[in-house]
PDB file of C-alpha atoms in Angstrom:
ATOM      1  CA  MET A   1      15.728  -3.461 -32.962  1.00 49.00           C
ATOM      2  CA  SER A   2      17.675  -1.321 -30.503  1.00 62.00           C
ATOM      3  CA  GLU A   3      16.788   1.794 -32.530  1.00 65.00           C
ATOM      4  CA  ASN A   4      13.052   1.004 -32.225  1.00 69.00           C
ATOM      5  CA  ASN A   5      13.380   0.474 -28.465  1.00 65.00           C
ATOM      6  CA  ASN A   6      15.173   3.804 -28.039  1.00 69.00           C
ATOM      7  CA  GLN A   7      12.553   5.616 -30.121  1.00 73.00           C
ATOM      8  CA  TYR A   8       9.744   3.988 -28.135  1.00 69.00           C
ATOM      9  CA  ALA A   9      11.405   4.943 -24.840  1.00 64.00           C
ATOM     10  CA  THR A  10      11.901   8.518 -26.040  1.00 66.00           C
ATOM     11  CA  ASN A  11       8.243   8.779 -27.062  1.00 68.00           C
ATOM     12  CA  ILE A  12       7.032   7.420 -23.734  1.00 64.00           C
ATOM     13  CA  LYS A  13       9.519   9.190 -21.467  1.00 68.00           C
ATOM     14  CA  GLY A  14       9.738  12.356 -23.547  1.00 66.00           C
ATOM     15  CA  LYS A  15       6.550  13.883 -22.171  1.00 71.00           C
ATOM     16  CA  LYS A  16       7.029  17.104 -20.215  1.00 76.00           C
ATOM     17  CA  GLY A  17       4.948  19.508 -18.187  1.00 81.00           C
ATOM     18  CA  LEU A  18       1.232  18.921 -17.705  1.00 86.00           C
ATOM     19  CA  ARG A  19       1.152  16.077 -20.230  1.00 86.00           C
ATOM     20  CA  ARG A  20       3.615  14.101 -18.104  1.00 84.00           C
ATOM     21  CA  ILE A  21       1.543  14.768 -14.975  1.00 88.00           C
ATOM     22  CA  PHE A  22      -1.676  13.644 -16.683  1.00 89.00           C
ATOM     23  CA  ASN A  23       0.044  10.503 -17.993  1.00 88.00           C
ATOM     24  CA  ALA A  24       1.434   9.693 -14.540  1.00 89.00           C
ATOM     25  CA  TYR A  25      -2.020  10.174 -13.030  1.00 91.00           C
ATOM     26  CA  GLY A  26      -3.502   7.782 -15.582  1.00 92.00           C
ATOM     27  CA  TYR A  27      -0.815   5.172 -14.884  1.00 92.00           C
ATOM     28  CA  SER A  28      -1.470   5.499 -11.158  1.00 94.00           C
ATOM     29  CA  LEU A  29      -5.207   4.978 -11.614  1.00 94.00           C
ATOM     30  CA  ALA A  30      -4.503   1.945 -13.804  1.00 94.00           C
ATOM     31  CA  GLY A  31      -2.246   0.589 -11.054  1.00 94.00           C
ATOM     32  CA  LEU A  32      -4.933   1.044  -8.408  1.00 94.00           C
ATOM     33  CA  LYS A  33      -7.489  -0.625 -10.670  1.00 95.00           C
ATOM     34  CA  ALA A  34      -5.114  -3.551 -11.247  1.00 94.00           C
ATOM     35  CA  ALA A  35      -4.464  -3.830  -7.491  1.00 94.00           C
ATOM     36  CA  CYS A  36      -8.202  -3.925  -6.817  1.00 94.00           C
ATOM     37  CA  SER A  37      -8.383  -7.099  -8.895  1.00 93.00           C
ATOM     38  CA  GLU A  38      -6.306  -8.782  -6.151  1.00 91.00           C
ATOM     39  CA  SER A  39      -8.339 -10.132  -3.235  1.00 92.00           C
ATOM     40  CA  GLY A  40      -5.580  -9.302  -0.725  1.00 91.00           C
ATOM     41  CA  PHE A  41      -5.640  -5.652  -1.713  1.00 94.00           C
ATOM     42  CA  ARG A  42      -9.446  -5.527  -1.546  1.00 96.00           C
ATOM     43  CA  GLN A  43      -9.345  -7.021   1.958  1.00 96.00           C
ATOM     44  CA  LEU A  44      -6.819  -4.383   3.050  1.00 96.00           C
ATOM     45  CA  LEU A  45      -8.911  -1.693   1.416  1.00 96.00           C
ATOM     46  CA  LEU A  46     -11.937  -2.774   3.450  1.00 97.00           C
ATOM     47  CA  LEU A  47      -9.998  -3.185   6.708  1.00 97.00           C
ATOM     48  CA  ASN A  48      -8.209   0.143   6.461  1.00 98.00           C
ATOM     49  CA  SER A  49     -11.335   1.974   5.323  1.00 97.00           C
ATOM     50  CA  VAL A  50     -13.084   0.767   8.486  1.00 98.00           C
ATOM     51  CA  LEU A  51     -10.067   1.755  10.594  1.00 98.00           C
ATOM     52  CA  ILE A  52      -9.927   5.234   9.065  1.00 98.00           C
ATOM     53  CA  VAL A  53     -13.629   5.747   9.785  1.00 98.00           C
ATOM     54  CA  LEU A  54     -12.995   4.582  13.366  1.00 97.00           C
ATOM     55  CA  VAL A  55     -10.174   7.105  13.700  1.00 97.00           C
ATOM     56  CA  PHE A  56     -12.746   9.876  13.338  1.00 97.00           C
ATOM     57  CA  VAL A  57     -15.502   8.170  15.314  1.00 97.00           C
ATOM     58  CA  LEU A  58     -13.342   7.522  18.366  1.00 96.00           C
ATOM     59  CA  ASP A  59     -12.150  10.456  20.455  1.00 93.00           C
ATOM     60  CA  PHE A  60      -8.454  10.368  19.541  1.00 95.00           C
ATOM     61  CA  GLY A  61      -6.207  13.398  19.547  1.00 95.00           C
ATOM     62  CA  MET A  62      -5.011  14.865  16.269  1.00 97.00           C
ATOM     63  CA  LEU A  63      -1.519  13.336  16.504  1.00 97.00           C
ATOM     64  CA  THR A  64      -2.931   9.859  17.195  1.00 97.00           C
ATOM     65  CA  ARG A  65      -5.286  10.227  14.244  1.00 98.00           C
ATOM     66  CA  MET A  66      -2.434  11.231  11.953  1.00 98.00           C
ATOM     67  CA  VAL A  67      -0.271   8.272  13.038  1.00 98.00           C
ATOM     68  CA  LEU A  68      -3.097   5.752  12.607  1.00 98.00           C
ATOM     69  CA  ILE A  69      -4.048   7.112   9.177  1.00 98.00           C
ATOM     70  CA  MET A  70      -0.394   7.034   8.095  1.00 98.00           C
ATOM     71  CA  ALA A  71      -0.128   3.415   9.237  1.00 98.00           C
ATOM     72  CA  SER A  72      -3.201   2.504   7.168  1.00 98.00           C
ATOM     73  CA  PHE A  73      -1.793   4.202   4.080  1.00 98.00           C
ATOM     74  CA  LEU A  74       1.560   2.504   4.684  1.00 98.00           C
ATOM     75  CA  SER A  75      -0.135  -0.907   4.615  1.00 97.00           C
ATOM     76  CA  TRP A  76      -1.794  -0.007   1.296  1.00 97.00           C
ATOM     77  CA  ILE A  77       1.521   1.196  -0.142  1.00 97.00           C
ATOM     78  CA  VAL A  78       3.396  -1.932   0.942  1.00 97.00           C
ATOM     79  CA  GLU A  79       0.639  -4.117  -0.518  1.00 96.00           C
ATOM     80  CA  LEU A  80       0.966  -2.252  -3.830  1.00 96.00           C
ATOM     81  CA  PHE A  81       4.710  -2.979  -3.829  1.00 96.00           C
ATOM     82  CA  ASN A  82       4.012  -6.598  -2.895  1.00 95.00           C
ATOM     83  CA  THR A  83       1.545  -6.940  -5.767  1.00 94.00           C
ATOM     84  CA  ALA A  84       3.984  -5.272  -8.193  1.00 95.00           C
ATOM     85  CA  ILE A  85       6.817  -7.600  -7.192  1.00 95.00           C
ATOM     86  CA  GLU A  86       4.598 -10.663  -7.579  1.00 92.00           C
ATOM     87  CA  ALA A  87       3.451  -9.498 -11.027  1.00 93.00           C
ATOM     88  CA  ALA A  88       7.019  -8.775 -12.169  1.00 94.00           C
ATOM     89  CA  VAL A  89       8.265 -12.163 -10.933  1.00 94.00           C
ATOM     90  CA  ASP A  90       5.343 -13.991 -12.550  1.00 91.00           C
ATOM     91  CA  HIS A  91       5.902 -12.099 -15.805  1.00 91.00           C
ATOM     92  CA  THR A  92       9.548 -13.140 -15.837  1.00 90.00           C
ATOM     93  CA  SER A  93       8.755 -16.793 -15.311  1.00 87.00           C
ATOM     94  CA  LEU A  94       6.094 -18.966 -13.738  1.00 84.00           C
ATOM     95  CA  ALA A  95       8.665 -21.700 -13.133  1.00 88.00           C
ATOM     96  CA  LYS A  96       9.602 -22.424  -9.538  1.00 90.00           C
ATOM     97  CA  HIS A  97      12.907 -20.766  -8.703  1.00 91.00           C
ATOM     98  CA  PRO A  98      14.504 -20.050  -5.314  1.00 92.00           C
ATOM     99  CA  LEU A  99      15.140 -16.379  -6.146  1.00 93.00           C
ATOM    100  CA  ALA A 100      11.556 -15.884  -7.320  1.00 92.00           C
ATOM    101  CA  LYS A 101      10.351 -17.440  -4.065  1.00 94.00           C
ATOM    102  CA  ARG A 102      12.695 -15.206  -2.076  1.00 96.00           C
ATOM    103  CA  ALA A 103      11.434 -12.076  -3.832  1.00 94.00           C
ATOM    104  CA  LYS A 104       7.797 -12.977  -3.229  1.00 94.00           C
ATOM    105  CA  ASP A 105       8.396 -14.097   0.371  1.00 96.00           C
ATOM    106  CA  THR A 106      10.322 -10.973   1.356  1.00 97.00           C
ATOM    107  CA  ALA A 107       7.647  -8.724  -0.151  1.00 96.00           C
ATOM    108  CA  SER A 108       5.053 -10.685   1.815  1.00 96.00           C
ATOM    109  CA  ALA A 109       7.178 -10.334   4.967  1.00 97.00           C
ATOM    110  CA  ALA A 110       7.233  -6.563   4.463  1.00 97.00           C
ATOM    111  CA  GLN A 111       3.436  -6.589   4.428  1.00 97.00           C
ATOM    112  CA  LEU A 112       3.348  -8.773   7.538  1.00 97.00           C
ATOM    113  CA  LEU A 113       5.542  -6.277   9.395  1.00 98.00           C
ATOM    114  CA  THR A 114       3.350  -3.410   8.224  1.00 98.00           C
ATOM    115  CA  MET A 115       0.242  -5.162   9.515  1.00 98.00           C
ATOM    116  CA  LEU A 116       2.017  -5.864  12.807  1.00 98.00           C
ATOM    117  CA  LEU A 117       2.887  -2.167  13.061  1.00 98.00           C
ATOM    118  CA  LEU A 118      -0.736  -1.241  12.329  1.00 98.00           C
ATOM    119  CA  ALA A 119      -1.998  -3.593  15.051  1.00 98.00           C
ATOM    120  CA  ILE A 120       0.538  -2.336  17.609  1.00 98.00           C
ATOM    121  CA  LEU A 121      -0.276   1.310  16.911  1.00 98.00           C
ATOM    122  CA  TRP A 122      -4.011   0.664  17.229  1.00 98.00           C
ATOM    123  CA  LEU A 123      -3.535  -1.289  20.472  1.00 96.00           C
ATOM    124  CA  LEU A 124      -1.372   1.467  21.935  1.00 96.00           C
ATOM    125  CA  ALA A 125      -3.850   4.161  20.904  1.00 96.00           C
ATOM    126  CA  LEU A 126      -6.803   2.247  22.340  1.00 95.00           C
ATOM    127  CA  TRP A 127      -4.871   1.412  25.510  1.00 94.00           C
ATOM    128  CA  ARG A 128      -3.831   5.011  26.124  1.00 92.00           C
ATOM    129  CA  ASP A 129      -7.162   6.667  25.354  1.00 88.00           C
ATOM    130  CA  TYR A 130      -9.663   4.040  26.461  1.00 87.00           C
ATOM    131  CA  LEU A 131      -8.397   0.947  28.264  1.00 80.00           C
ATOM    132  CA  VAL A 132      -5.948   2.445  30.765  1.00 77.00           C
ATOM    133  CA  ASN A 133      -8.852   3.819  32.817  1.00 72.00           C
ATOM    134  CA  TRP A 134     -10.309   0.324  33.247  1.00 72.00           C
ATOM    135  CA  PHE A 135      -7.277  -0.993  35.121  1.00 66.00           C
TER     136      PHE A 135
END
């Protein structure tokens, strides 16, 4: 059994050059497709798509635009990790376990902090470029 596992791993991991890059690209697309089946990821996709459009509609400087776009991508990345952790935990066992709960809760907390960062950055950008003149 161990011999079959090693041979399988060698076949999968043994790709080099362009073949490895094409395989990695395919795995990444499959991951994005799987994430899009999650309603939380679709909601973030919609929210951040709107925010990225707003970045170019509003008269922000280039640095502000870059920071806001990075924050949007960061929230997508953290949600992908969150989804991956939930899938791995659920694959291991669907039984209630304190460590499984901790893994899922901490991944969710990471997303909460990312969304808080996104909100703070947007508020600061809007305050500096638009709202400060009102007060």
